[in-house]
């Protein structure tokens, strides 16, 4: 199916780590451990809704098996008789496995491609209008989601003034998160951005303690400590260190954590002011991307990107427009493929694949953009990536 990160859409370097998507994974973990409470994770309701058909299928299959034995029929697992229904169930199982593999590949490819294309636009083309790029990508998302809604493929909530007023504070943080991600990606190589974004997990964990009275077990704190060590050692050994880029990335970490924490508080209120009493992922992408357009236009003038846009020869190159448009489609593709992957597998598999996906992404970033590196810096990057995998496993095993 298609997913949760829809909120964080395009520029999140590590989709499973970040924001709403990360909250969904945690919520799904609670469901899988025994149908736990949803008190502190409003967004986990979405996962519960997404996974409920699978649970219903499991219940139906159990009921079928019980009925077979009650009627005194042959046990199909032992026996020699294979009914057509059994064959169908087996073939469906193969189909599900194939879909899970296909969904995982689609998610990994779209996620890696999005970051690499953005890096290519900002660095290789030396495009100095990150806010404009963000605005164009969000505009593409609005067009696609609106078209799908009009065709009846998806359903979205109408944008009312009450809903906009409730969602506006979240959207301001969302826009800041995307813009700072653009600015940092321009100056820092992909591998170091991926490692530095681990700091977001540390800030979020501390925020959960103070805002939601959530306690983390020792494995989580060990993973967070390893992330801090890898970020510091990576920065110290980074041969292409850029102070401006690191500053933007640190600001991005705080904004990303703030977005995740604020979203939890706003979700309940937002649901109450919708007509249906619910707020699905497609409605949230419409809210975030639509509201980001006027704010992005204002920021283009504030950061004086208009003068640059009127003079740069890049906007007269059809190939450049093609690459920018591709980045917009990839941004939305991450949302759809991650939702599909989460629906086909489970929270644990989804989270681990997302963490492991950073390893080929970092390697591709170093090779494609010919990033100067050293043995110490490479070791720090690998250490940080493995710490991210350890963190994902620790969060899924964490007690509710």
Coordinates of C-alpha atoms in Angstrom, one line a residue:
X1 CA 0.0 0.0 0.0
X2 CA 1.0 3.6 0.3
X3 CA 2.0 5.4 3.4
X4 CA 2.7 7.2 6.4
X5 CA 5.6 9.4 5.6
X6 CA 3.4 11.2 3.4
X7 CA 3.6 14.0 5.9
X8 CA 7.3 14.2 5.8
X9 CA 7.2 13.7 2.2
X10 CA 10.2 14.5 0.2
X11 CA 13.3 15.6 2.0
X12 CA 13.5 13.3 4.9
X13 CA 16.8 11.5 4.5
X14 CA 15.7 8.5 6.6
X15 CA 12.0 8.0 6.2
X16 CA 11.6 5.4 8.9
X17 CA 13.5 7.4 11.5
X18 CA 11.7 10.5 11.1
X19 CA 8.5 12.2 12.2
X20 CA 5.1 10.8 11.7
X21 CA 6.4 7.7 10.0
X22 CA 8.5 6.8 13.0
X23 CA 5.5 7.2 15.3
X24 CA 3.5 4.9 13.1
X25 CA 6.2 2.2 13.3
X26 CA 6.2 2.5 17.1
X27 CA 2.5 2.3 17.2
X28 CA 2.5 -0.8 14.9
X29 CA 5.0 -2.4 17.2
X30 CA 2.6 -2.0 20.1
X31 CA -0.2 -3.5 18.1
X32 CA 1.9 -6.5 17.2
X33 CA 2.9 -7.1 20.8
X34 CA -0.7 -7.7 21.8
X35 CA -3.0 -5.0 20.7
X36 CA -1.7 -2.4 23.2
X37 CA -2.9 1.0 24.0
X38 CA -2.9 4.0 21.7
X39 CA -2.9 6.6 24.4
X40 CA 0.4 8.3 23.5
X41 CA 0.5 7.6 19.8
X42 CA -2.5 9.0 18.1
X43 CA -0.9 8.3 14.7
X44 CA -0.8 4.6 15.4
X45 CA -4.5 4.5 14.8
X46 CA -3.7 4.8 11.1
X47 CA -1.5 1.7 11.3
X48 CA -4.2 -0.1 13.2
X49 CA -6.6 0.7 10.5
X50 CA -4.1 -0.3 7.8
X51 CA -3.3 -3.6 9.5
X52 CA -6.8 -4.6 10.5
X53 CA -7.6 -6.3 7.1
X54 CA -4.6 -8.6 7.7
X55 CA -5.8 -9.4 11.2
X56 CA -9.3 -10.1 9.9
X57 CA -7.8 -12.4 7.3
X58 CA -5.9 -14.2 10.0
X59 CA -9.1 -14.6 12.1
X60 CA -11.0 -15.9 9.0
X61 CA -8.4 -18.4 8.3
X62 CA -8.4 -19.6 11.9
X63 CA -12.2 -19.9 11.8
X64 CA -12.0 -21.9 8.6
X65 CA -9.5 -24.3 10.2
X66 CA -11.6 -24.8 13.3
X67 CA -14.7 -25.4 11.2
X68 CA -12.9 -28.1 9.3
X69 CA -11.9 -30.1 12.4
X70 CA -15.3 -29.7 14.0
X71 CA -16.9 -31.3 11.0
X72 CA -14.6 -34.3 11.3
X73 CA -13.0 -33.6 8.0
X74 CA -9.4 -34.6 7.1
X75 CA -6.7 -32.4 8.6
X76 CA -5.3 -30.7 5.5
X77 CA -1.8 -30.2 7.1
X78 CA -1.4 -33.9 7.6
X79 CA -3.4 -35.4 5.0
X80 CA -3.5 -36.4 1.7
X81 CA -6.4 -34.3 0.5
X82 CA -5.8 -30.8 -0.8
X83 CA -8.9 -28.8 -1.4
X84 CA -9.2 -26.0 -3.9
X85 CA -9.5 -23.5 -1.0
X86 CA -6.2 -24.7 0.3
X87 CA -4.5 -24.2 -3.1
X88 CA -5.9 -20.7 -3.2
X89 CA -4.5 -19.9 0.2
X90 CA -1.1 -21.2 -0.7
X91 CA -1.0 -19.3 -4.0
X92 CA -2.1 -16.1 -2.1
X93 CA 0.7 -16.6 0.3
X94 CA 3.2 -16.7 -2.6
X95 CA 1.6 -13.5 -4.0
X96 CA 1.9 -11.7 -0.7
X97 CA 5.6 -12.6 -0.4
X98 CA 6.2 -11.4 -3.9
X99 CA 4.3 -8.1 -3.2
X100 CA 6.3 -7.6 0.0
X101 CA 9.6 -8.0 -1.9
X102 CA 8.4 -5.7 -4.7
X103 CA 7.1 -3.1 -2.2
X104 CA 10.5 -3.2 -0.3
X105 CA 12.5 -2.7 -3.5
X106 CA 10.2 0.1 -4.7
X107 CA 10.5 1.8 -1.3
X108 CA 14.3 1.5 -1.2
X109 CA 14.8 2.7 -4.8
X110 CA 12.5 5.7 -4.4
X111 CA 14.0 6.7 -1.1
X112 CA 17.6 6.5 -2.3
X113 CA 16.8 8.2 -5.6
X114 CA 15.0 11.1 -4.0
X115 CA 18.0 12.1 -1.9
X116 CA 20.5 11.6 -4.7
X117 CA 18.4 13.6 -7.2
X118 CA 18.1 16.5 -4.7
X119 CA 21.8 16.4 -4.1
X120 CA 22.4 16.4 -7.8
X121 CA 20.2 19.5 -8.3
X122 CA 21.6 21.4 -5.4
X123 CA 25.3 20.5 -5.8
X124 CA 26.1 19.3 -9.3
X125 CA 23.9 22.0 -11.0
X126 CA 24.9 24.4 -8.2
X127 CA 21.3 25.5 -7.9
X128 CA 21.1 28.2 -5.2
X129 CA 17.4 28.4 -4.7
X130 CA 16.5 25.5 -2.3
X131 CA 13.2 27.1 -1.2
X132 CA 12.1 27.3 -4.8
X133 CA 13.0 23.7 -5.3
X134 CA 11.0 22.8 -2.2
X135 CA 8.0 24.9 -3.4
X136 CA 8.1 23.3 -6.9
X137 CA 8.1 19.7 -5.4
X138 CA 5.2 20.5 -3.1
X139 CA 3.3 22.0 -6.0
X140 CA 3.7 18.7 -7.9
X141 CA 2.5 16.8 -4.9
X142 CA -0.6 18.9 -4.6
X143 CA -1.4 18.4 -8.3
X144 CA -1.0 14.6 -8.1
X145 CA -3.0 14.1 -4.9
X146 CA -5.8 16.5 -6.1
X147 CA -6.0 14.6 -9.4
X148 CA -6.2 11.2 -7.6
X149 CA -8.8 12.6 -5.3
X150 CA -10.9 13.9 -8.2
X151 CA -10.6 10.5 -10.0
X152 CA -11.9 8.8 -6.9
X153 CA -8.7 6.8 -6.4
X154 CA -8.1 8.3 -2.9
X155 CA -10.2 10.3 -0.5
X156 CA -9.2 13.5 1.2
X157 CA -10.8 15.9 3.7
X158 CA -12.0 19.3 2.4
X159 CA -9.7 22.1 3.5
X160 CA -11.8 24.2 5.9
X161 CA -10.7 27.4 7.8
X162 CA -11.0 25.6 11.1
X163 CA -8.8 22.7 10.0
X164 CA -6.2 25.2 8.5
X165 CA -6.0 27.2 11.7
X166 CA -5.4 24.0 13.7
X167 CA -2.8 22.7 11.3
X168 CA -0.9 25.9 10.6
X169 CA 1.6 25.7 13.5
X170 CA 2.6 22.2 12.3
X171 CA 2.9 23.4 8.8
X172 CA 5.3 26.2 9.7
X173 CA 7.6 23.6 11.3
X174 CA 7.2 21.3 8.3
X175 CA 8.3 24.0 5.9
X176 CA 11.2 24.9 8.1
X177 CA 12.2 21.3 8.2
X178 CA 12.2 20.9 4.4
X179 CA 14.1 24.1 3.8
X180 CA 16.8 23.4 6.3
X181 CA 17.2 19.9 4.9
X182 CA 17.7 21.5 1.4
X183 CA 20.3 24.0 2.7
X184 CA 22.3 21.3 4.6
X185 CA 22.2 18.9 1.7
X186 CA 23.7 21.5 -0.6
X187 CA 26.9 21.8 1.6
X188 CA 27.2 18.3 3.2
X189 CA 27.7 15.0 1.6
X190 CA 24.8 12.5 1.7
X191 CA 26.6 10.0 4.0
X192 CA 27.3 12.7 6.7
X193 CA 23.8 14.1 6.4
X194 CA 22.4 10.6 7.0
X195 CA 24.6 10.1 10.1
X196 CA 23.9 13.6 11.5
X197 CA 20.2 13.1 11.2
X198 CA 20.5 10.5 13.9
X199 CA 20.7 13.4 16.3
X200 CA 17.0 13.9 15.6
X201 CA 16.3 10.6 17.5
X202 CA 18.1 11.9 20.5
X203 CA 16.2 15.1 20.6
X204 CA 12.9 13.3 20.1
X205 CA 13.6 10.8 22.8
X206 CA 14.3 13.6 25.3
X207 CA 11.2 15.5 24.2
X208 CA 9.1 12.3 24.7
X209 CA 10.3 12.1 28.3
X210 CA 9.4 15.6 29.2
X211 CA 6.3 16.1 27.1
X212 CA 4.7 12.6 27.2
X213 CA 6.4 11.1 30.3
X214 CA 7.6 8.2 28.2
X215 CA 10.5 6.2 29.5
X216 CA 13.0 4.4 27.3
X217 CA 14.8 1.2 28.2
X218 CA 18.6 0.9 28.4
X219 CA 19.0 -0.5 24.8
X220 CA 17.5 2.7 23.4
X221 CA 19.7 4.9 25.4
X222 CA 22.8 2.9 24.4
X223 CA 21.8 3.3 20.7
X224 CA 21.3 7.0 21.1
X225 CA 24.7 7.4 22.8
X226 CA 26.3 5.5 19.9
X227 CA 24.6 7.8 17.5
X228 CA 26.0 10.9 19.3
X229 CA 29.5 9.4 19.3
X230 CA 29.3 8.6 15.5
X231 CA 28.0 12.1 14.7
X232 CA 30.8 13.8 16.6
X233 CA 33.5 11.5 15.3
X234 CA 32.1 11.8 11.8
X235 CA 32.2 15.6 11.9
X236 CA 35.7 15.7 13.3
X237 CA 37.0 13.4 10.5
X238 CA 34.9 14.9 7.7
X239 CA 37.4 16.0 5.0
X240 CA 34.7 18.1 3.3
X241 CA 33.5 19.8 6.5
X242 CA 31.4 22.9 5.9
X243 CA 30.4 25.0 9.0
X244 CA 27.3 26.5 7.2
X245 CA 26.1 23.1 6.2
X246 CA 26.5 21.6 9.7
X247 CA 24.7 24.6 11.2
X248 CA 21.7 24.1 8.9
X249 CA 21.7 20.3 9.7
X250 CA 21.6 20.9 13.4
X251 CA 18.7 23.3 13.0
X252 CA 17.0 20.7 10.8
X253 CA 17.4 18.1 13.6
X254 CA 15.6 20.3 16.1
X255 CA 12.9 21.2 13.6
X256 CA 12.4 17.5 12.6
X257 CA 12.1 16.5 16.3
X258 CA 9.7 19.4 17.0
X259 CA 7.5 18.4 14.0
X260 CA 7.3 14.8 15.3
X261 CA 6.4 15.9 18.8
X262 CA 4.0 18.7 17.8
X263 CA 2.2 16.4 15.4
X264 CA 1.1 14.1 18.2
X265 CA -0.5 17.0 20.1
X266 CA -2.3 18.4 17.0
X267 CA -3.6 15.2 15.6
X268 CA -6.5 14.8 18.0
X269 CA -7.6 18.4 17.7
X270 CA -7.4 18.2 13.9
X271 CA -9.6 15.1 13.8
X272 CA -12.3 16.9 15.8
X273 CA -12.6 19.7 13.2
X274 CA -12.8 17.5 10.2
X275 CA -16.2 16.6 8.7
X276 CA -15.6 12.8 8.9
X277 CA -14.0 12.9 12.4
X278 CA -10.8 11.4 10.9
X279 CA -7.7 12.6 9.1
X280 CA -6.0 10.1 6.7
X281 CA -2.6 10.3 5.3
X282 CA -3.7 11.8 2.0
X283 CA -5.5 14.6 3.7
X284 CA -2.3 15.4 5.7
X285 CA -0.2 15.6 2.5
X286 CA -2.8 17.9 1.0
X287 CA -2.7 20.1 4.2
X288 CA 1.1 20.2 4.5
X289 CA 1.8 20.8 0.8
X290 CA -1.1 23.2 0.1
X291 CA -0.3 25.4 3.1
X292 CA 3.4 25.4 2.3
X293 CA 2.8 27.1 -1.0
X294 CA 1.9 30.6 0.2
X295 CA 4.5 30.4 3.0
X296 CA 7.1 29.2 0.5
X297 CA 6.4 32.2 -1.8
X298 CA 6.9 34.6 1.1
X299 CA 10.2 33.0 2.0
X300 CA 11.4 33.2 -1.6
X301 CA 11.2 36.9 -1.3
X302 CA 12.7 37.0 2.2
X303 CA 15.7 35.0 1.1
X304 CA 15.9 37.0 -2.1
X305 CA 15.7 34.0 -4.4
X306 CA 13.7 36.0 -7.0
X307 CA 16.8 37.8 -8.3
X308 CA 18.7 34.6 -8.6
X309 CA 15.8 32.9 -10.5
X310 CA 15.5 35.7 -13.0
X311 CA 19.2 35.6 -13.8
X312 CA 20.2 31.9 -13.6
X313 CA 20.5 30.1 -17.0
X314 CA 19.4 26.8 -15.4
X315 CA 15.7 27.6 -15.8
X316 CA 16.2 27.8 -19.5
X317 CA 17.4 24.2 -19.7
X318 CA 14.6 21.6 -20.4
X319 CA 16.8 18.9 -18.8
X320 CA 17.0 20.8 -15.5
X321 CA 13.2 21.1 -15.4
X322 CA 12.9 17.4 -16.1
X323 CA 15.3 16.6 -13.2
X324 CA 13.4 19.0 -10.8
X325 CA 10.1 17.4 -11.8
X326 CA 11.5 14.0 -11.3
X327 CA 12.5 15.0 -7.7
X328 CA 8.9 16.0 -7.1
X329 CA 7.5 12.7 -8.3
X330 CA 10.1 10.8 -6.3
X331 CA 9.1 12.7 -3.2
X332 CA 5.5 11.6 -3.4
X333 CA 6.7 8.1 -4.5
X334 CA 8.4 7.7 -1.1
X335 CA 5.1 8.3 0.6
X336 CA 3.2 5.8 -1.5
X337 CA 5.8 3.0 -1.6
X338 CA 6.5 3.3 2.2
X339 CA 2.8 2.9 2.9
X340 CA 2.6 0.0 0.6
X341 CA 5.7 -1.7 2.1
X342 CA 4.4 -1.2 5.7
X343 CA 1.1 -2.7 4.7
X344 CA 2.7 -5.7 3.1
X345 CA 5.1 -6.5 5.9
X346 CA 5.2 -5.4 9.5
X347 CA 6.6 -2.6 11.6
X348 CA 9.8 -4.4 12.5
X349 CA 10.7 -5.3 8.9
X350 CA 9.8 -1.9 7.7
X351 CA 11.9 -0.1 10.3
X352 CA 14.9 -2.3 9.9
X353 CA 14.8 -2.1 6.1
X354 CA 14.6 1.7 6.4
X355 CA 17.7 1.7 8.6
X356 CA 19.6 -0.7 6.4
X357 CA 18.7 1.4 3.4
X358 CA 20.9 4.2 4.6
X359 CA 24.0 2.0 4.0
X360 CA 23.7 1.8 0.2
X361 CA 22.4 5.4 0.1
X362 CA 25.6 6.6 1.9
X363 CA 27.8 4.5 -0.3
X364 CA 26.1 5.7 -3.4
X365 CA 26.4 9.3 -2.3
X366 CA 30.2 9.0 -1.7
X367 CA 30.8 7.3 -5.0
X368 CA 28.5 9.3 -7.3
X369 CA 29.6 12.7 -6.0
X370 CA 33.3 11.7 -5.5
X371 CA 33.3 12.7 -1.9
X372 CA 36.8 12.9 -0.4
X373 CA 37.0 10.6 2.6
X374 CA 39.4 8.9 5.0
X375 CA 39.4 5.6 6.8
X376 CA 38.5 7.3 10.1
X377 CA 35.5 9.1 8.5
X378 CA 34.3 6.0 6.7
X379 CA 34.5 4.1 10.0
X380 CA 32.5 6.8 11.7
X381 CA 29.8 6.8 9.0
X382 CA 29.5 3.0 9.1
X383 CA 29.4 3.1 12.9
X384 CA 26.6 5.6 12.8
X385 CA 24.6 3.6 10.3
X386 CA 24.9 0.5 12.4
X387 CA 23.9 2.5 15.4
X388 CA 20.7 3.4 13.5
X389 CA 20.0 -0.2 12.9
X390 CA 20.5 -1.0 16.5
X391 CA 18.2 1.9 17.5
X392 CA 15.5 0.6 15.2
X393 CA 15.6 -2.9 16.8
X394 CA 15.7 -1.4 20.3
X395 CA 12.6 0.7 19.6
X396 CA 10.7 -2.2 18.3
X397 CA 11.6 -4.3 21.4
X398 CA 10.9 -1.5 23.8
X399 CA 8.1 -2.1 26.2
X400 CA 5.0 0.0 25.8

